[in-house]
Tab-separated table of C-alpha atoms in Angstrom:
chain	number	residue	atom	x	y	z
A	5	MET	CA	46.182	-70.862	16.011
A	6	HIS	CA	44.990	-73.257	13.525
A	7	ASN	CA	47.476	-75.641	12.249
A	8	GLU	CA	46.876	-74.593	8.550
A	9	ALA	CA	47.679	-71.248	9.237
A	10	ARG	CA	50.662	-71.759	10.982
A	11	ASP	CA	52.182	-74.251	8.155
A	12	ALA	CA	51.707	-71.751	5.443
A	13	ARG	CA	53.218	-69.261	7.729
A	14	HIS	CA	56.014	-71.567	7.663
A	15	ARG	CA	55.862	-71.879	4.174
A	16	LEU	CA	56.044	-68.156	3.432
A	17	ARG	CA	59.105	-67.389	5.696
A	18	GLN	CA	60.898	-70.342	4.443
A	19	ASP	CA	60.333	-68.904	0.801
A	20	GLU	CA	61.290	-65.370	1.841
A	21	ILE	CA	64.245	-66.839	3.709
A	22	ILE	CA	65.440	-68.690	0.183
A	23	THR	CA	64.616	-65.678	-1.284
A	24	ALA	CA	66.621	-63.501	0.627
A	25	ALA	CA	69.649	-65.959	0.463
A	26	ARG	CA	69.891	-66.225	-3.319
A	27	ARG	CA	70.110	-62.611	-3.521
A	28	CYS	CA	72.931	-62.773	-1.160
A	29	PHE	CA	74.844	-65.792	-2.467
A	30	ARG	CA	74.531	-64.298	-5.765
A	31	GLN	CA	76.005	-61.048	-4.544
A	32	TYR	CA	78.853	-62.255	-2.225
A	33	GLY	CA	79.064	-66.076	-2.890
A	34	PHE	CA	78.582	-68.720	-0.471
A	35	HIS	CA	81.596	-68.153	1.371
A	36	ALA	CA	81.206	-64.614	1.997
A	37	ALA	CA	77.177	-64.418	2.507
A	38	SER	CA	76.903	-64.790	6.451
A	39	MET	CA	73.865	-65.951	8.159
A	40	ALA	CA	74.015	-61.857	9.702
A	41	HIS	CA	74.132	-60.686	5.799
A	42	LEU	CA	70.757	-63.353	5.210
A	43	ALA	CA	68.770	-62.398	8.105
A	44	SER	CA	69.194	-58.257	7.187
A	45	GLU	CA	68.439	-59.085	3.487
A	46	ALA	CA	65.455	-61.011	4.947
A	47	GLN	CA	64.440	-58.541	7.113
A	48	LEU	CA	64.551	-61.035	10.067
A	49	SER	CA	66.494	-61.266	13.245
A	50	VAL	CA	69.620	-64.351	12.951
A	51	GLY	CA	67.272	-66.170	15.701
A	52	GLN	CA	64.352	-66.437	13.491
A	53	ILE	CA	66.428	-68.109	10.489
A	54	TYR	CA	67.819	-70.514	12.815
A	55	ARG	CA	64.238	-71.513	13.552
A	56	TYR	CA	63.839	-72.532	9.847
A	57	PHE	CA	67.247	-73.481	8.842
A	58	SER	CA	69.706	-75.132	11.538
A	59	ASN	CA	73.045	-73.967	9.700
A	60	LYS	CA	73.693	-72.294	5.885
A	61	ASP	CA	74.320	-75.535	4.476
A	62	ALA	CA	70.377	-76.570	5.183
A	63	ILE	CA	69.737	-73.483	3.007
A	64	ILE	CA	72.054	-74.166	0.051
A	65	GLU	CA	70.172	-77.652	0.678
A	66	GLU	CA	66.957	-76.563	-0.011
A	67	MET	CA	67.888	-73.863	-2.727
A	68	ILE	CA	69.211	-76.643	-4.668
A	69	LYS	CA	66.310	-79.082	-3.974
A	70	ARG	CA	64.139	-76.016	-5.570
A	71	ILE	CA	65.825	-75.503	-8.469
A	72	ILE	CA	66.113	-79.444	-9.358
A	73	ASP	CA	62.516	-79.259	-9.101
A	74	ARG	CA	62.056	-76.582	-11.383
A	75	ARG	CA	64.240	-78.370	-13.919
A	76	ILE	CA	62.298	-82.103	-13.445
A	77	GLU	CA	59.414	-79.562	-14.241
A	78	GLN	CA	60.898	-77.949	-17.268
A	79	MET	CA	62.319	-81.207	-18.423
A	80	ILE	CA	58.615	-82.758	-18.639
A	81	ASP	CA	57.017	-79.413	-20.224
A	82	THR	CA	59.635	-79.344	-22.745
A	83	SER	CA	58.688	-82.973	-23.834
A	84	SER	CA	60.742	-84.326	-24.931
A	85	SER	CA	64.156	-84.436	-26.673
A	86	HIS	CA	62.316	-83.138	-30.154
A	87	HIS	CA	63.232	-79.497	-28.571
A	88	LEU	CA	66.435	-80.556	-27.333
A	89	PRO	CA	68.783	-79.551	-30.263
A	90	GLN	CA	66.608	-76.022	-30.624
A	91	LEU	CA	67.459	-75.358	-26.909
A	92	LEU	CA	71.320	-76.063	-27.373
A	93	ALA	CA	71.769	-74.018	-30.321
A	94	TRP	CA	69.813	-71.008	-28.984
A	95	ARG	CA	70.995	-71.959	-25.723
A	96	HIS	CA	68.002	-71.629	-24.149
A	97	VAL	CA	67.808	-70.808	-20.309
A	98	LEU	CA	65.214	-71.328	-17.851
A	99	ASN	CA	66.099	-69.094	-15.376
A	100	GLU	CA	69.262	-67.319	-15.411
A	101	ASP	CA	69.768	-66.796	-11.549
A	102	ASP	CA	69.058	-70.412	-11.201
A	103	GLU	CA	72.573	-70.827	-13.679
A	104	ALA	CA	74.306	-68.918	-12.132
A	105	LEU	CA	73.419	-70.226	-8.301
A	106	MET	CA	74.373	-73.755	-9.433
A	107	LEU	CA	77.928	-73.005	-10.933
A	108	GLU	CA	78.407	-71.405	-7.136
A	109	VAL	CA	77.506	-75.156	-6.153
A	110	ALA	CA	79.752	-76.301	-8.213
A	111	ALA	CA	82.817	-74.278	-7.420
A	112	GLU	CA	81.846	-74.687	-3.519
A	113	ALA	CA	81.454	-78.779	-3.997
A	114	THR	CA	85.370	-78.834	-5.447
A	115	ARG	CA	86.425	-77.645	-1.508
A	116	ASN	CA	82.878	-78.776	0.944
A	117	PRO	CA	82.207	-82.345	0.517
A	118	ARG	CA	78.832	-81.223	2.122
A	119	VAL	CA	78.100	-79.208	-0.656
A	120	ALA	CA	79.253	-81.928	-3.234
A	121	LEU	CA	77.396	-84.370	-1.954
A	122	MET	CA	74.068	-82.561	-2.577
A	123	MET	CA	75.139	-81.597	-6.078
A	124	GLN	CA	75.551	-85.337	-5.850
A	125	GLU	CA	71.844	-86.115	-5.225
A	126	ALA	CA	70.671	-83.710	-6.976
A	127	ASP	CA	72.589	-85.049	-10.342
A	128	THR	CA	71.026	-88.611	-9.516
A	129	ARG	CA	67.609	-87.038	-9.151
A	130	ILE	CA	67.130	-85.591	-12.121
A	131	PHE	CA	69.134	-87.774	-14.393
A	132	ASP	CA	66.758	-91.068	-13.057
A	133	ARG	CA	63.727	-88.729	-14.320
A	134	ALA	CA	65.466	-87.794	-17.783
A	135	CYS	CA	65.883	-91.789	-17.927
A	136	GLU	CA	62.491	-92.577	-17.121
A	137	ASN	CA	61.258	-89.896	-19.870
A	138	VAL	CA	63.504	-91.569	-22.217
A	139	LYS	CA	61.811	-95.151	-21.536
A	140	GLN	CA	58.028	-94.067	-22.016
A	141	GLU	CA	59.677	-92.714	-25.320
A	142	TYR	CA	61.589	-95.612	-26.192
A	143	PRO	CA	60.186	-98.202	-25.049
A	144	GLY	CA	62.485	-100.691	-26.707
A	145	PHE	CA	65.790	-99.050	-25.443
A	146	SER	CA	67.920	-101.169	-22.657
A	147	ASN	CA	68.565	-99.256	-19.505
A	148	GLU	CA	72.272	-98.892	-20.668
A	149	LYS	CA	72.055	-97.300	-23.942
A	150	ILE	CA	69.408	-95.015	-22.272
A	151	ARG	CA	71.792	-94.191	-19.345
A	152	SER	CA	74.448	-93.381	-22.013
A	153	CYS	CA	72.584	-91.382	-23.866
A	154	VAL	CA	71.121	-89.413	-21.062
A	155	GLU	CA	74.370	-88.809	-20.175
A	156	VAL	CA	75.713	-87.800	-23.081
A	157	LEU	CA	72.583	-85.307	-23.182
A	158	ALA	CA	73.513	-83.888	-19.966
A	159	VAL	CA	77.458	-83.515	-20.866
A	160	LEU	CA	75.472	-81.132	-23.945
A	161	VAL	CA	73.016	-79.352	-21.490
A	162	GLU	CA	75.471	-78.785	-19.067
A	163	GLY	CA	78.556	-77.809	-21.317
A	164	THR	CA	75.879	-75.339	-23.207
A	165	ALA	CA	75.079	-73.797	-19.936
A	166	TYR	CA	78.613	-73.318	-18.659
A	167	ARG	CA	79.538	-71.690	-22.325
A	168	ARG	CA	76.672	-69.377	-21.859
A	169	LEU	CA	78.874	-67.311	-19.685
A	170	THR	CA	80.989	-66.272	-22.894
A	171	PRO	CA	79.765	-65.248	-26.393
A	172	GLN	CA	78.360	-67.733	-28.530
A	173	LYS	CA	81.413	-68.655	-31.788
A	174	ALA	CA	79.003	-70.224	-34.115
A	175	SER	CA	75.494	-68.993	-35.413
A	176	ALA	CA	72.639	-71.052	-33.982
A	177	GLU	CA	71.542	-71.205	-37.430
A	178	THR	CA	74.894	-73.641	-38.347
A	179	LEU	CA	74.705	-75.134	-34.424
A	180	TYR	CA	71.058	-76.388	-34.630
A	181	PRO	CA	71.464	-79.063	-38.057
A	182	LEU	CA	74.482	-80.344	-35.954
A	183	TYR	CA	72.792	-81.046	-32.307
A	184	GLN	CA	69.937	-82.395	-34.588
A	185	GLN	CA	71.905	-85.002	-36.031
A	186	ILE	CA	73.691	-85.768	-32.602
A	187	HIS	CA	70.245	-86.074	-31.140
A	188	GLN	CA	69.412	-88.761	-34.244
A	189	LEU	CA	72.469	-90.406	-33.684
A	190	LEU	CA	71.468	-90.936	-30.251
A	191	PHE	CA	67.943	-91.905	-30.310
A	192	HIS	CA	67.677	-93.623	-33.587
A	193	SER	CA	70.020	-96.258	-33.761
A	194	GLU	CA	69.547	-99.658	-34.751
A	195	ASP	CA	71.089	-101.454	-31.676
A	196	SER	CA	68.586	-100.051	-29.069
B	11	MET	CA	122.226	-56.547	-9.771
B	12	HIS	CA	122.275	-57.311	-13.126
B	13	ASN	CA	119.157	-57.130	-15.337
B	14	GLU	CA	118.639	-60.849	-16.076
B	15	ALA	CA	119.441	-61.976	-12.409
B	16	ARG	CA	116.429	-59.282	-11.402
B	17	ASP	CA	114.110	-60.693	-14.125
B	18	ALA	CA	114.674	-64.208	-13.332
B	19	ARG	CA	113.986	-63.163	-9.017
B	20	HIS	CA	111.019	-61.405	-10.708
B	21	ARG	CA	109.341	-64.125	-12.463
B	22	LEU	CA	110.541	-66.826	-9.647
B	23	ARG	CA	108.355	-64.039	-7.239
B	24	GLN	CA	105.519	-63.958	-9.425
B	25	ASP	CA	105.321	-67.425	-9.961
B	26	GLU	CA	105.165	-67.765	-5.904
B	27	ILE	CA	102.545	-65.309	-5.354
B	28	ILE	CA	100.529	-67.495	-8.232
B	29	THR	CA	101.000	-70.447	-6.639
B	30	ALA	CA	99.989	-69.033	-2.788
B	31	ALA	CA	97.066	-67.561	-4.586
B	32	ARG	CA	95.687	-70.815	-6.120
B	33	ARG	CA	95.991	-72.441	-2.727
B	34	CYS	CA	94.118	-69.364	-0.909
B	35	PHE	CA	91.552	-69.157	-3.998
B	36	ARG	CA	90.801	-73.165	-3.618
B	37	GLN	CA	90.113	-73.086	-0.037
B	38	TYR	CA	87.860	-69.665	0.555
B	39	GLY	CA	87.211	-68.889	-2.951
B	40	PHE	CA	87.850	-65.241	-4.602
B	41	HIS	CA	86.028	-63.202	-2.332
B	42	ALA	CA	86.776	-64.707	0.726
B	43	ALA	CA	90.652	-64.746	-0.156
B	44	SER	CA	91.913	-61.678	0.833
B	45	MET	CA	95.514	-60.149	0.056
B	46	ALA	CA	96.595	-60.347	3.638
B	47	HIS	CA	95.716	-64.168	3.318
B	48	LEU	CA	97.538	-64.526	-0.079
B	49	ALA	CA	100.564	-62.602	1.694
B	50	SER	CA	100.482	-64.938	4.368
B	51	GLU	CA	100.422	-68.110	2.038
B	52	ALA	CA	103.009	-66.586	-0.174
B	53	GLN	CA	105.361	-65.792	3.303
B	54	LEU	CA	105.538	-62.020	1.906
B	55	SER	CA	104.461	-58.967	3.004
B	56	VAL	CA	101.235	-57.422	1.315
B	57	GLY	CA	103.523	-54.634	0.585
B	58	GLN	CA	105.755	-56.800	-1.424
B	59	ILE	CA	102.485	-58.637	-3.130
B	60	TYR	CA	101.265	-55.124	-4.675
B	61	ARG	CA	105.253	-54.335	-6.224
B	62	TYR	CA	104.230	-57.156	-8.682
B	63	PHE	CA	100.477	-57.349	-8.736
B	64	SER	CA	98.106	-54.019	-8.666
B	65	ASN	CA	95.120	-55.974	-6.736
B	66	LYS	CA	93.817	-59.300	-6.870
B	67	ASP	CA	91.946	-59.371	-9.923
B	68	ALA	CA	95.387	-58.707	-11.481
B	69	ILE	CA	96.548	-61.959	-9.889
B	70	ILE	CA	93.411	-63.827	-11.000
B	71	GLU	CA	93.920	-62.592	-14.446
B	72	GLU	CA	97.681	-63.501	-14.831
B	73	MET	CA	96.475	-67.029	-13.069
B	74	ILE	CA	93.537	-67.826	-15.947
B	75	LYS	CA	96.335	-66.841	-18.430
B	76	ARG	CA	98.476	-69.836	-17.341
B	77	ILE	CA	95.606	-71.933	-16.678
B	78	ILE	CA	94.791	-71.347	-20.552
B	79	ASP	CA	98.756	-71.338	-21.885
B	80	ARG	CA	98.602	-75.223	-20.390
B	81	ARG	CA	95.575	-75.814	-22.058
B	82	ILE	CA	96.749	-75.072	-25.512
B	83	GLU	CA	99.383	-76.797	-24.951
B	84	GLN	CA	97.724	-79.865	-23.750
B	85	MET	CA	95.470	-79.463	-26.951
B	86	ILE	CA	98.337	-79.650	-29.190
B	87	ASP	CA	100.502	-82.531	-27.390
B	88	THR	CA	96.735	-84.599	-27.849
B	89	SER	CA	96.817	-83.695	-31.273
B	90	SER	CA	94.599	-84.099	-32.178
B	91	SER	CA	90.914	-84.394	-32.232
B	92	HIS	CA	91.663	-88.546	-32.660
B	93	HIS	CA	91.772	-88.993	-29.109
B	94	LEU	CA	88.895	-86.820	-28.100
B	95	PRO	CA	86.354	-89.291	-27.791
B	96	GLN	CA	88.605	-91.002	-25.500
B	97	LEU	CA	89.012	-88.094	-23.385
B	98	LEU	CA	85.513	-87.046	-23.632
B	99	ALA	CA	84.345	-91.268	-22.179
B	100	TRP	CA	87.036	-91.371	-19.692
B	101	ARG	CA	86.453	-88.071	-18.427
B	102	HIS	CA	90.137	-87.176	-18.698
B	103	VAL	CA	91.471	-84.529	-16.652
B	104	LEU	CA	95.086	-82.270	-17.341
B	105	ASN	CA	94.813	-80.821	-13.896
B	106	GLU	CA	92.334	-80.900	-11.310
B	107	ASP	CA	92.969	-77.845	-9.666
B	108	ASP	CA	92.823	-75.964	-12.784
B	109	GLU	CA	88.997	-76.974	-13.615
B	110	ALA	CA	88.300	-76.206	-10.135
B	111	LEU	CA	89.923	-72.651	-10.494
B	112	MET	CA	87.773	-72.171	-13.884
B	113	LEU	CA	84.916	-73.150	-11.851
B	114	GLU	CA	85.386	-70.632	-9.199
B	115	VAL	CA	86.013	-68.177	-12.408
B	116	ALA	CA	82.882	-68.814	-14.073
B	117	ALA	CA	80.741	-68.687	-10.883
B	118	GLU	CA	82.746	-65.109	-10.045
B	119	ALA	CA	81.917	-63.865	-13.531
B	120	THR	CA	78.686	-64.265	-12.975
B	121	ARG	CA	78.771	-61.134	-10.914
B	122	ASN	CA	82.015	-59.462	-11.174
B	123	PRO	CA	82.144	-57.703	-14.801
B	124	ARG	CA	85.560	-57.668	-15.117
B	125	VAL	CA	86.295	-61.231	-14.447
B	126	ALA	CA	83.597	-61.998	-16.932
B	127	LEU	CA	85.881	-60.007	-19.160
B	128	MET	CA	88.828	-62.280	-18.458
B	129	MET	CA	86.650	-65.365	-19.531
B	130	GLN	CA	86.127	-64.059	-22.740
B	131	GLU	CA	89.218	-63.212	-23.620
B	132	ALA	CA	90.621	-66.470	-22.378
B	133	ASP	CA	87.682	-68.647	-24.537
B	134	THR	CA	88.331	-66.580	-27.890
B	135	ARG	CA	92.502	-67.500	-27.386
B	136	ILE	CA	91.410	-71.146	-26.759
B	137	PHE	CA	88.963	-71.318	-29.339
B	138	ASP	CA	90.902	-69.590	-32.368
B	139	ARG	CA	94.082	-71.761	-31.176
B	140	ALA	CA	91.322	-74.996	-32.012
B	141	CYS	CA	90.266	-73.479	-34.938
B	142	GLU	CA	93.859	-73.301	-36.094
B	143	ASN	CA	94.501	-76.616	-35.522
B	144	VAL	CA	91.435	-78.047	-36.855
B	145	LYS	CA	92.296	-75.570	-40.101
B	146	GLN	CA	95.517	-77.428	-40.551
B	147	GLU	CA	93.940	-81.128	-40.045
B	148	TYR	CA	90.730	-80.469	-42.627
B	149	PRO	CA	92.147	-77.517	-44.934
B	150	GLY	CA	88.726	-78.513	-46.796
B	151	PHE	CA	86.717	-77.152	-43.996
B	152	SER	CA	84.922	-73.674	-44.464
B	153	ASN	CA	85.915	-71.165	-41.644
B	154	GLU	CA	82.207	-71.210	-40.478
B	155	LYS	CA	81.967	-75.337	-40.669
B	156	ILE	CA	85.130	-75.143	-38.685
B	157	ARG	CA	83.703	-72.538	-36.042
B	158	SER	CA	80.533	-74.623	-35.432
B	159	CYS	CA	82.433	-77.963	-35.276
B	160	VAL	CA	84.552	-76.506	-32.338
B	161	GLU	CA	82.003	-75.135	-30.415
B	162	VAL	CA	80.432	-78.405	-30.327
B	163	LEU	CA	83.521	-79.877	-29.062
B	164	ALA	CA	83.860	-77.044	-26.490
B	165	VAL	CA	80.216	-77.743	-25.429
B	166	LEU	CA	81.503	-81.568	-25.108
B	167	VAL	CA	84.584	-80.711	-23.556
B	168	GLU	CA	83.373	-78.150	-20.587
B	169	GLY	CA	80.507	-80.312	-20.201
B	170	THR	CA	82.349	-83.127	-19.062
B	171	ALA	CA	84.459	-80.975	-17.293
B	172	TYR	CA	81.593	-79.761	-15.294
B	173	ARG	CA	80.157	-83.150	-14.858
B	174	ARG	CA	83.400	-84.754	-13.397
B	175	LEU	CA	81.679	-83.345	-10.010
B	176	THR	CA	79.303	-86.193	-9.866
B	177	PRO	CA	79.690	-89.484	-10.398
B	178	GLN	CA	79.415	-90.967	-14.189
B	179	LYS	CA	75.831	-92.417	-14.644
B	180	ALA	CA	77.377	-94.605	-17.848
B	181	SER	CA	80.248	-96.923	-18.239
B	182	ALA	CA	83.351	-94.745	-20.224
B	183	GLU	CA	82.866	-98.212	-22.745
B	184	THR	CA	79.657	-97.342	-23.717
B	185	LEU	CA	80.065	-93.750	-24.259
B	186	TYR	CA	83.247	-94.183	-26.581
B	187	PRO	CA	81.550	-95.113	-29.416
B	188	LEU	CA	78.715	-92.566	-29.305
B	189	TYR	CA	81.571	-90.007	-29.017
B	190	GLN	CA	83.287	-91.835	-31.449
B	191	GLN	CA	80.270	-91.180	-33.773
B	192	ILE	CA	79.289	-87.638	-33.369
B	193	HIS	CA	83.081	-86.857	-33.982
B	194	GLN	CA	82.634	-88.397	-37.045
B	195	LEU	CA	79.596	-86.746	-37.663
B	196	LEU	CA	81.059	-83.742	-36.952
B	197	PHE	CA	84.495	-84.189	-39.090
B	198	HIS	CA	83.863	-86.534	-41.870
B	199	SER	CA	80.081	-85.032	-43.292
B	200	GLU	CA	80.263	-84.096	-47.140
B	201	ASP	CA	79.383	-80.567	-47.076
B	202	SER	CA	82.737	-79.371	-46.162
């Protein structure tokens, strides 16, 4: 078999395993989802799974990597921050399963240091990309100012994602101008 | 036995079960923590546990109730919103285990409608209390304005709690004035 064909098959299998793992994790959580569950969901043998991932943590890591890739892509698409007040007020979500799985990652991170480290690396990666985007749009801002603005944005985005689990307590129409003002406050101050 | 003594013993047992349940949930997550685990951790029989709680969901519900009670108390203590910019910038936390357990609740809520409902009720309870507090401090504000300000505060508080899982990407000292300005924006606008 040619190398390309083998690589393509390898990627396809990996995709299938990640898709199956996501379904299992959503249904049972990380702890209760065993490699046997995952294999059965992917219609593979446990042995076949181990050819692609050495353990469940490796699967979680690859799943997080793909979620962060999607989020970075979305961050560039919705370029940029101009849309943010709207996304916050209307609680826009790119991918509901990604959000739920990242909550599972967060809960697991509180008891599993390896998953905590994966979450840290993922956060650093997306945070640095957000800072680069802001730097391009506001070249006059100092790095320190950019990092503090992006940290506040991250708090707003992640707090909004978390609160999507319960009904919104104020209308999007009343929240929108507040988020606009906050955005303005962060990105139009004189001490840039 | 007198009624009071019986009630006191009942409460004590309930406390012991909740304490044991919290330890099990922290260690294994809701799914993997069985009633047998809980009983062994509480040094009781499974039958004894069932005398106090009809199932695991009832234990989760009582646990959430107590966490929300503590948070409401804290909200009153740190009365009020004046301290908030400080709490956000320095990522103050009342109880680390409560935070981790509420993340577990959130992850579970994405797949268990009963837990989703508990989370909804808890959020409504604490949200309404926060609105009452703001109303007392700013009697001129309309209810709609209060609800939108409290919703933004909730996003900030919960986003900050979530981000405590990864290292802070800007110093508390640079974040503090930003949170002060946001607070001012929310609570000192003219269109109250």
